[in-house]
Amino acid sequence: MKSAAAMEFEKPATLRERVEDFLRDAIMQGHVAGGDRLRENELCLKLAVSRSTLREALRTLEAERLITIEPHRGPSVARMTEKDAREIYAVRALLEGLAAHEFARLASPAQVAALREQVRALQALRASDDRAQLLRAKRRFYDVLLAGSGNDLVREMLLGMLSRINLLRATSFARSERLVESLGEIDAICRAIESRDAAAAQRAAELHVRCAERAAMVVLQAVDARPAPKNTTPTRR
């Protein structure tokens, strides 16, 4: 029998966290679009939660810059402009390039093997159309990469941008061919790391971000051409 110290304690999600996850997933999956209003009364009824719980969840998503809350108008899904996206991708390229460089230089053999395992897990989802599952798998790849990079500041900065990065990942994956391209780019990062070629790993990581940017821009430009958004309440699935 395991000792108490060795046992893992998994803290159950609070109701607020479950509401946050539901709304975050609705945004990532495209069930609500940038600019769509979120009606609090309808959400409280649909999710069977109090207004205070809903508002706590909304404040978290506002801090992540996934929604905006305006006086006399209420919450709405934040619009990701082309300028916003280009700025995020520029920072991502620098930070992820540095993380890949340092991982190739500093990671232990076990960490390199763990990174390859996450690449295999992503490859297994090649035929999947479940964007949420893909985003979780990619998050695990980056968890390993950032942990092995040895740079806590890079990790902290990227985690602070995580929700917006995931929103852009979901946007770029809206192009059907992007997933296959992305998997090839990630494999190139991993191969450079396995060869302990730090400079090549950095170039591969930066190229991956630039390719994701090009894919996302096509989708964002198409979204900007659509009619004005409507009042929307995400539905429970």
PDB file of C-alpha atoms in Angstrom:
ATOM      1  CA  MET A   1       0.000   0.000   0.000  1.00  0.00           C
ATOM      2  CA  LYS A   2       1.290   3.460  -0.871  1.00  0.00           C
ATOM      3  CA  SER A   3       2.257   5.796   1.928  1.00  0.00           C
ATOM      4  CA  ALA A   4       0.169   8.943   2.362  1.00  0.00           C
ATOM      5  CA  ALA A   5       3.066  11.040   1.044  1.00  0.00           C
ATOM      6  CA  ALA A   6       3.315   8.969  -2.129  1.00  0.00           C
ATOM      7  CA  MET A   7      -0.392   9.090  -2.929  1.00  0.00           C
ATOM      8  CA  GLU A   8      -1.614  11.627  -5.479  1.00  0.00           C
ATOM      9  CA  PHE A   9      -4.386  14.006  -4.479  1.00  0.00           C
ATOM     10  CA  GLU A  10      -6.549  15.213  -7.334  1.00  0.00           C
ATOM     11  CA  LYS A  11      -8.478  18.312  -6.351  1.00  0.00           C
ATOM     12  CA  PRO A  12     -11.991  18.262  -7.811  1.00  0.00           C
ATOM     13  CA  ALA A  13     -12.878  21.133 -10.108  1.00  0.00           C
ATOM     14  CA  THR A  14     -15.064  23.786  -8.519  1.00  0.00           C
ATOM     15  CA  LEU A  15     -18.339  24.783 -10.123  1.00  0.00           C
ATOM     16  CA  ARG A  16     -16.752  28.052 -11.207  1.00  0.00           C
ATOM     17  CA  GLU A  17     -13.885  26.186 -12.896  1.00  0.00           C
ATOM     18  CA  ARG A  18     -16.351  23.942 -14.705  1.00  0.00           C
ATOM     19  CA  VAL A  19     -18.211  27.013 -15.982  1.00  0.00           C
ATOM     20  CA  GLU A  20     -14.893  28.529 -17.087  1.00  0.00           C
ATOM     21  CA  ASP A  21     -13.991  25.323 -18.934  1.00  0.00           C
ATOM     22  CA  PHE A  22     -17.388  25.173 -20.620  1.00  0.00           C
ATOM     23  CA  LEU A  23     -17.223  28.769 -21.862  1.00  0.00           C
ATOM     24  CA  ARG A  24     -13.549  28.517 -22.821  1.00  0.00           C
ATOM     25  CA  ASP A  25     -14.258  25.363 -24.814  1.00  0.00           C
ATOM     26  CA  ALA A  26     -17.264  27.003 -26.517  1.00  0.00           C
ATOM     27  CA  ILE A  27     -14.981  29.824 -27.669  1.00  0.00           C
ATOM     28  CA  MET A  28     -12.147  27.504 -28.747  1.00  0.00           C
ATOM     29  CA  GLN A  29     -14.541  25.238 -30.657  1.00  0.00           C
ATOM     30  CA  GLY A  30     -16.049  28.204 -32.503  1.00  0.00           C
ATOM     31  CA  HIS A  31     -19.554  27.728 -31.055  1.00  0.00           C
ATOM     32  CA  VAL A  32     -19.474  31.447 -30.304  1.00  0.00           C
ATOM     33  CA  ALA A  33     -17.539  33.894 -32.452  1.00  0.00           C
ATOM     34  CA  GLY A  34     -15.608  37.067 -31.788  1.00  0.00           C
ATOM     35  CA  GLY A  35     -18.001  39.889 -30.985  1.00  0.00           C
ATOM     36  CA  ASP A  36     -20.905  37.614 -29.992  1.00  0.00           C
ATOM     37  CA  ARG A  37     -22.669  38.727 -26.817  1.00  0.00           C
ATOM     38  CA  LEU A  38     -23.061  36.296 -23.931  1.00  0.00           C
ATOM     39  CA  ARG A  39     -26.409  36.733 -22.198  1.00  0.00           C
ATOM     40  CA  GLU A  40     -25.974  36.164 -18.474  1.00  0.00           C
ATOM     41  CA  ASN A  41     -29.610  35.254 -17.762  1.00  0.00           C
ATOM     42  CA  GLU A  42     -29.643  32.580 -20.454  1.00  0.00           C
ATOM     43  CA  LEU A  43     -26.278  31.173 -19.356  1.00  0.00           C
ATOM     44  CA  CYS A  44     -27.357  30.967 -15.708  1.00  0.00           C
ATOM     45  CA  LEU A  45     -30.477  29.037 -16.696  1.00  0.00           C
ATOM     46  CA  LYS A  46     -28.695  26.781 -19.162  1.00  0.00           C
ATOM     47  CA  LEU A  47     -25.818  25.921 -16.805  1.00  0.00           C
ATOM     48  CA  ALA A  48     -27.950  25.961 -13.630  1.00  0.00           C
ATOM     49  CA  VAL A  49     -25.529  28.256 -11.816  1.00  0.00           C
ATOM     50  CA  SER A  50     -25.909  31.458  -9.850  1.00  0.00           C
ATOM     51  CA  ARG A  51     -25.138  34.831 -11.346  1.00  0.00           C
ATOM     52  CA  SER A  52     -22.245  35.281  -8.901  1.00  0.00           C
ATOM     53  CA  THR A  53     -20.644  31.984 -10.015  1.00  0.00           C
ATOM     54  CA  LEU A  54     -21.074  32.905 -13.664  1.00  0.00           C
ATOM     55  CA  ARG A  55     -19.582  36.353 -13.135  1.00  0.00           C
ATOM     56  CA  GLU A  56     -16.545  34.917 -11.342  1.00  0.00           C
ATOM     57  CA  ALA A  57     -15.967  32.636 -14.331  1.00  0.00           C
ATOM     58  CA  LEU A  58     -16.433  35.535 -16.748  1.00  0.00           C
ATOM     59  CA  ARG A  59     -13.863  37.615 -14.871  1.00  0.00           C
ATOM     60  CA  THR A  60     -11.313  34.812 -15.291  1.00  0.00           C
ATOM     61  CA  LEU A  61     -11.954  34.661 -19.042  1.00  0.00           C
ATOM     62  CA  GLU A  62     -11.738  38.451 -19.203  1.00  0.00           C
ATOM     63  CA  ALA A  63      -8.290  38.263 -17.538  1.00  0.00           C
ATOM     64  CA  GLU A  64      -7.320  35.715 -20.224  1.00  0.00           C
ATOM     65  CA  ARG A  65      -8.587  38.226 -22.796  1.00  0.00           C
ATOM     66  CA  LEU A  66     -11.045  35.747 -24.266  1.00  0.00           C
ATOM     67  CA  ILE A  67     -14.023  37.958 -23.463  1.00  0.00           C
ATOM     68  CA  THR A  68     -14.641  41.653 -22.875  1.00  0.00           C
ATOM     69  CA  ILE A  69     -17.083  43.075 -20.342  1.00  0.00           C
ATOM     70  CA  GLU A  70     -18.451  46.521 -21.129  1.00  0.00           C
ATOM     71  CA  PRO A  71     -20.666  48.666 -18.888  1.00  0.00           C
ATOM     72  CA  HIS A  72     -24.343  48.616 -19.921  1.00  0.00           C
ATOM     73  CA  ARG A  73     -23.591  45.968 -22.556  1.00  0.00           C
ATOM     74  CA  GLY A  74     -22.273  43.008 -20.612  1.00  0.00           C
ATOM     75  CA  PRO A  75     -19.879  40.268 -21.702  1.00  0.00           C
ATOM     76  CA  SER A  76     -19.046  39.402 -25.279  1.00  0.00           C
ATOM     77  CA  VAL A  77     -16.461  37.198 -26.941  1.00  0.00           C
ATOM     78  CA  ALA A  78     -13.291  39.145 -27.680  1.00  0.00           C
ATOM     79  CA  ARG A  79     -12.450  39.768 -31.299  1.00  0.00           C
ATOM     80  CA  MET A  80      -9.032  38.509 -32.361  1.00  0.00           C
ATOM     81  CA  THR A  81      -7.842  41.087 -34.887  1.00  0.00           C
ATOM     82  CA  GLU A  82      -5.097  40.479 -37.425  1.00  0.00           C
ATOM     83  CA  LYS A  83      -2.898  42.919 -35.484  1.00  0.00           C
ATOM     84  CA  ASP A  84      -3.501  41.016 -32.217  1.00  0.00           C
ATOM     85  CA  ALA A  85      -2.669  37.726 -33.917  1.00  0.00           C
ATOM     86  CA  ARG A  86       0.517  38.994 -35.566  1.00  0.00           C
ATOM     87  CA  GLU A  87       1.779  40.386 -32.257  1.00  0.00           C
ATOM     88  CA  ILE A  88       1.097  37.098 -30.461  1.00  0.00           C
ATOM     89  CA  TYR A  89       2.778  35.055 -33.190  1.00  0.00           C
ATOM     90  CA  ALA A  90       5.828  37.355 -33.156  1.00  0.00           C
ATOM     91  CA  VAL A  91       6.295  36.809 -29.420  1.00  0.00           C
ATOM     92  CA  ARG A  92       5.533  33.077 -29.733  1.00  0.00           C
ATOM     93  CA  ALA A  93       8.209  32.629 -32.385  1.00  0.00           C
ATOM     94  CA  LEU A  94      10.851  34.225 -30.167  1.00  0.00           C
ATOM     95  CA  LEU A  95       9.874  32.383 -26.995  1.00  0.00           C
ATOM     96  CA  GLU A  96       9.217  28.957 -28.510  1.00  0.00           C
ATOM     97  CA  GLY A  97      12.362  29.187 -30.605  1.00  0.00           C
ATOM     98  CA  LEU A  98      14.370  29.878 -27.463  1.00  0.00           C
ATOM     99  CA  ALA A  99      12.603  27.049 -25.592  1.00  0.00           C
ATOM    100  CA  ALA A 100      13.420  24.553 -28.352  1.00  0.00           C
ATOM    101  CA  HIS A 101      17.041  25.750 -28.479  1.00  0.00           C
ATOM    102  CA  GLU A 102      17.491  25.343 -24.733  1.00  0.00           C
ATOM    103  CA  PHE A 103      15.646  22.022 -24.620  1.00  0.00           C
ATOM    104  CA  ALA A 104      17.996  20.589 -27.240  1.00  0.00           C
ATOM    105  CA  ARG A 105      20.939  21.818 -25.209  1.00  0.00           C
ATOM    106  CA  LEU A 106      19.823  20.990 -21.677  1.00  0.00           C
ATOM    107  CA  ALA A 107      17.111  18.318 -21.614  1.00  0.00           C
ATOM    108  CA  SER A 108      17.852  14.919 -20.143  1.00  0.00           C
ATOM    109  CA  PRO A 109      17.515  11.772 -22.302  1.00  0.00           C
ATOM    110  CA  ALA A 110      14.310  10.981 -20.401  1.00  0.00           C
ATOM    111  CA  GLN A 111      12.857  14.388 -21.272  1.00  0.00           C
ATOM    112  CA  VAL A 112      13.779  13.954 -24.943  1.00  0.00           C
ATOM    113  CA  ALA A 113      12.070  10.544 -24.915  1.00  0.00           C
ATOM    114  CA  ALA A 114       9.000  12.115 -23.267  1.00  0.00           C
ATOM    115  CA  LEU A 115       8.869  14.760 -25.989  1.00  0.00           C
ATOM    116  CA  ARG A 116       8.987  12.080 -28.703  1.00  0.00           C
ATOM    117  CA  GLU A 117       6.158  10.265 -26.919  1.00  0.00           C
ATOM    118  CA  GLN A 118       4.033  13.422 -27.085  1.00  0.00           C
ATOM    119  CA  VAL A 119       4.787  13.711 -30.800  1.00  0.00           C
ATOM    120  CA  ARG A 120       3.560  10.123 -31.249  1.00  0.00           C
ATOM    121  CA  ALA A 121       0.401  10.991 -29.322  1.00  0.00           C
ATOM    122  CA  LEU A 122      -0.216  13.911 -31.673  1.00  0.00           C
ATOM    123  CA  GLN A 123       0.433  11.744 -34.711  1.00  0.00           C
ATOM    124  CA  ALA A 124      -2.200   9.304 -33.444  1.00  0.00           C
ATOM    125  CA  LEU A 125      -4.748  12.137 -33.725  1.00  0.00           C
ATOM    126  CA  ARG A 126      -3.930  12.783 -37.391  1.00  0.00           C
ATOM    127  CA  ALA A 127      -7.422  11.774 -38.506  1.00  0.00           C
ATOM    128  CA  SER A 128      -9.242  13.422 -35.606  1.00  0.00           C
ATOM    129  CA  ASP A 129     -11.647  16.308 -36.090  1.00  0.00           C
ATOM    130  CA  ASP A 130     -11.887  16.927 -32.328  1.00  0.00           C
ATOM    131  CA  ARG A 131     -10.144  20.276 -31.938  1.00  0.00           C
ATOM    132  CA  ALA A 132     -10.373  20.183 -28.140  1.00  0.00           C
ATOM    133  CA  GLN A 133      -8.517  16.854 -28.046  1.00  0.00           C
ATOM    134  CA  LEU A 134      -5.900  18.151 -30.474  1.00  0.00           C
ATOM    135  CA  LEU A 135      -5.357  21.281 -28.412  1.00  0.00           C
ATOM    136  CA  ARG A 136      -4.931  19.227 -25.235  1.00  0.00           C
ATOM    137  CA  ALA A 137      -2.397  16.982 -26.957  1.00  0.00           C
ATOM    138  CA  LYS A 138      -0.453  19.960 -28.239  1.00  0.00           C
ATOM    139  CA  ARG A 139      -0.548  21.517 -24.779  1.00  0.00           C
ATOM    140  CA  ARG A 140       1.073  18.348 -23.378  1.00  0.00           C
ATOM    141  CA  PHE A 141       3.826  18.570 -26.025  1.00  0.00           C
ATOM    142  CA  TYR A 142       4.570  22.140 -24.976  1.00  0.00           C
ATOM    143  CA  ASP A 143       4.407  21.239 -21.274  1.00  0.00           C
ATOM    144  CA  VAL A 144       7.282  18.803 -21.843  1.00  0.00           C
ATOM    145  CA  LEU A 145       9.190  21.256 -24.052  1.00  0.00           C
ATOM    146  CA  LEU A 146       8.920  24.142 -21.605  1.00  0.00           C
ATOM    147  CA  ALA A 147       9.739  22.006 -18.563  1.00  0.00           C
ATOM    148  CA  GLY A 148      12.930  20.770 -20.226  1.00  0.00           C
ATOM    149  CA  SER A 149      14.023  24.174 -21.486  1.00  0.00           C
ATOM    150  CA  GLY A 150      15.199  25.201 -18.035  1.00  0.00           C
ATOM    151  CA  ASN A 151      13.925  28.764 -18.512  1.00  0.00           C
ATOM    152  CA  ASP A 152      11.190  29.589 -16.028  1.00  0.00           C
ATOM    153  CA  LEU A 153      10.608  33.073 -17.462  1.00  0.00           C
ATOM    154  CA  VAL A 154       9.910  31.744 -20.964  1.00  0.00           C
ATOM    155  CA  ARG A 155       7.523  29.203 -19.447  1.00  0.00           C
ATOM    156  CA  GLU A 156       5.742  31.879 -17.394  1.00  0.00           C
ATOM    157  CA  MET A 157       5.354  34.232 -20.353  1.00  0.00           C
ATOM    158  CA  LEU A 158       3.962  31.553 -22.666  1.00  0.00           C
ATOM    159  CA  LEU A 159       1.571  30.255 -20.007  1.00  0.00           C
ATOM    160  CA  GLY A 160       0.304  33.808 -19.560  1.00  0.00           C
ATOM    161  CA  MET A 161      -0.597  33.845 -23.251  1.00  0.00           C
ATOM    162  CA  LEU A 162      -1.922  30.295 -23.308  1.00  0.00           C
ATOM    163  CA  SER A 163      -5.626  30.952 -23.847  1.00  0.00           C
ATOM    164  CA  ARG A 164      -5.000  33.323 -26.749  1.00  0.00           C
ATOM    165  CA  ILE A 165      -2.398  30.962 -28.205  1.00  0.00           C
ATOM    166  CA  ASN A 166      -4.902  28.095 -28.023  1.00  0.00           C
ATOM    167  CA  LEU A 167      -7.539  30.271 -29.658  1.00  0.00           C
ATOM    168  CA  LEU A 168      -5.154  30.932 -32.535  1.00  0.00           C
ATOM    169  CA  ARG A 169      -4.250  27.231 -32.722  1.00  0.00           C
ATOM    170  CA  ALA A 170      -7.947  26.412 -33.016  1.00  0.00           C
ATOM    171  CA  THR A 171      -8.228  29.096 -35.695  1.00  0.00           C
ATOM    172  CA  SER A 172      -5.341  27.734 -37.740  1.00  0.00           C
ATOM    173  CA  PHE A 173      -6.704  24.172 -37.416  1.00  0.00           C
ATOM    174  CA  ALA A 174      -9.899  25.389 -39.090  1.00  0.00           C
ATOM    175  CA  ARG A 175      -7.976  24.845 -42.346  1.00  0.00           C
ATOM    176  CA  SER A 176      -8.293  21.106 -42.925  1.00  0.00           C
ATOM    177  CA  GLU A 177      -4.775  20.715 -44.316  1.00  0.00           C
ATOM    178  CA  ARG A 178      -3.146  22.579 -41.427  1.00  0.00           C
ATOM    179  CA  LEU A 179      -3.097  19.608 -39.045  1.00  0.00           C
ATOM    180  CA  VAL A 180      -0.937  17.467 -41.333  1.00  0.00           C
ATOM    181  CA  GLU A 181       1.423  20.409 -41.933  1.00  0.00           C
ATOM    182  CA  SER A 182       1.620  21.125 -38.205  1.00  0.00           C
ATOM    183  CA  LEU A 183       2.451  17.516 -37.342  1.00  0.00           C
ATOM    184  CA  GLY A 184       5.297  17.521 -39.849  1.00  0.00           C
ATOM    185  CA  GLU A 185       6.698  20.744 -38.387  1.00  0.00           C
ATOM    186  CA  ILE A 186       6.504  19.401 -34.827  1.00  0.00           C
ATOM    187  CA  ASP A 187       8.262  16.215 -35.889  1.00  0.00           C
ATOM    188  CA  ALA A 188      11.049  18.361 -37.392  1.00  0.00           C
ATOM    189  CA  ILE A 189      11.449  20.166 -34.047  1.00  0.00           C
ATOM    190  CA  CYS A 190      11.692  16.847 -32.241  1.00  0.00           C
ATOM    191  CA  ARG A 191      14.201  15.379 -34.725  1.00  0.00           C
ATOM    192  CA  ALA A 192      16.466  18.422 -34.347  1.00  0.00           C
ATOM    193  CA  ILE A 193      16.260  18.063 -30.580  1.00  0.00           C
ATOM    194  CA  GLU A 194      17.046  14.335 -30.752  1.00  0.00           C
ATOM    195  CA  SER A 195      20.136  15.257 -32.769  1.00  0.00           C
ATOM    196  CA  ARG A 196      21.020  17.816 -30.076  1.00  0.00           C
ATOM    197  CA  ASP A 197      21.190  20.488 -32.795  1.00  0.00           C
ATOM    198  CA  ALA A 198      20.036  23.504 -30.808  1.00  0.00           C
ATOM    199  CA  ALA A 199      20.212  25.967 -33.708  1.00  0.00           C
ATOM    200  CA  ALA A 200      18.187  23.675 -35.985  1.00  0.00           C
ATOM    201  CA  ALA A 201      15.613  23.122 -33.223  1.00  0.00           C
ATOM    202  CA  GLN A 202      15.225  26.875 -32.827  1.00  0.00           C
ATOM    203  CA  ARG A 203      14.786  27.387 -36.578  1.00  0.00           C
ATOM    204  CA  ALA A 204      12.243  24.555 -36.755  1.00  0.00           C
ATOM    205  CA  ALA A 205      10.235  25.983 -33.837  1.00  0.00           C
ATOM    206  CA  GLU A 206      10.222  29.469 -35.343  1.00  0.00           C
ATOM    207  CA  LEU A 207       9.187  28.072 -38.740  1.00  0.00           C
ATOM    208  CA  HIS A 208       6.339  26.171 -37.087  1.00  0.00           C
ATOM    209  CA  VAL A 209       4.994  29.402 -35.581  1.00  0.00           C
ATOM    210  CA  ARG A 210       5.332  31.319 -38.866  1.00  0.00           C
ATOM    211  CA  CYS A 211       3.441  28.595 -40.737  1.00  0.00           C
ATOM    212  CA  ALA A 212       0.706  28.615 -38.083  1.00  0.00           C
ATOM    213  CA  GLU A 213       0.486  32.385 -38.471  1.00  0.00           C
ATOM    214  CA  ARG A 214      -0.039  32.150 -42.225  1.00  0.00           C
ATOM    215  CA  ALA A 215      -2.806  29.573 -41.740  1.00  0.00           C
ATOM    216  CA  ALA A 216      -4.546  31.617 -39.053  1.00  0.00           C
ATOM    217  CA  MET A 217      -4.409  34.809 -41.102  1.00  0.00           C
ATOM    218  CA  VAL A 218      -6.368  33.170 -43.932  1.00  0.00           C
ATOM    219  CA  VAL A 219      -9.104  32.181 -41.474  1.00  0.00           C
ATOM    220  CA  LEU A 220      -9.147  35.537 -39.657  1.00  0.00           C
ATOM    221  CA  GLN A 221      -9.443  37.443 -42.919  1.00  0.00           C
ATOM    222  CA  ALA A 222     -12.403  35.270 -43.917  1.00  0.00           C
ATOM    223  CA  VAL A 223     -14.042  35.855 -40.510  1.00  0.00           C
ATOM    224  CA  ASP A 224     -13.618  39.633 -40.856  1.00  0.00           C
ATOM    225  CA  ALA A 225     -15.548  39.478 -44.121  1.00  0.00           C
ATOM    226  CA  ARG A 226     -18.599  37.872 -42.472  1.00  0.00           C
ATOM    227  CA  PRO A 227     -21.748  39.776 -41.369  1.00  0.00           C
ATOM    228  CA  ALA A 228     -21.868  41.454 -37.936  1.00  0.00           C
ATOM    229  CA  PRO A 229     -22.107  39.086 -34.934  1.00  0.00           C
ATOM    230  CA  LYS A 230     -25.321  38.243 -33.115  1.00  0.00           C
ATOM    231  CA  ASN A 231     -26.414  37.746 -29.531  1.00  0.00           C
ATOM    232  CA  THR A 232     -25.423  34.173 -28.723  1.00  0.00           C
ATOM    233  CA  THR A 233     -25.580  31.723 -25.853  1.00  0.00           C
ATOM    234  CA  PRO A 234     -23.336  28.637 -26.189  1.00  0.00           C
ATOM    235  CA  THR A 235     -25.210  25.369 -25.950  1.00  0.00           C
ATOM    236  CA  ARG A 236     -24.270  22.498 -23.661  1.00  0.00           C
ATOM    237  CA  ARG A 237     -23.065  19.448 -25.611  1.00  0.00           C
TER     238      ARG A 237
END
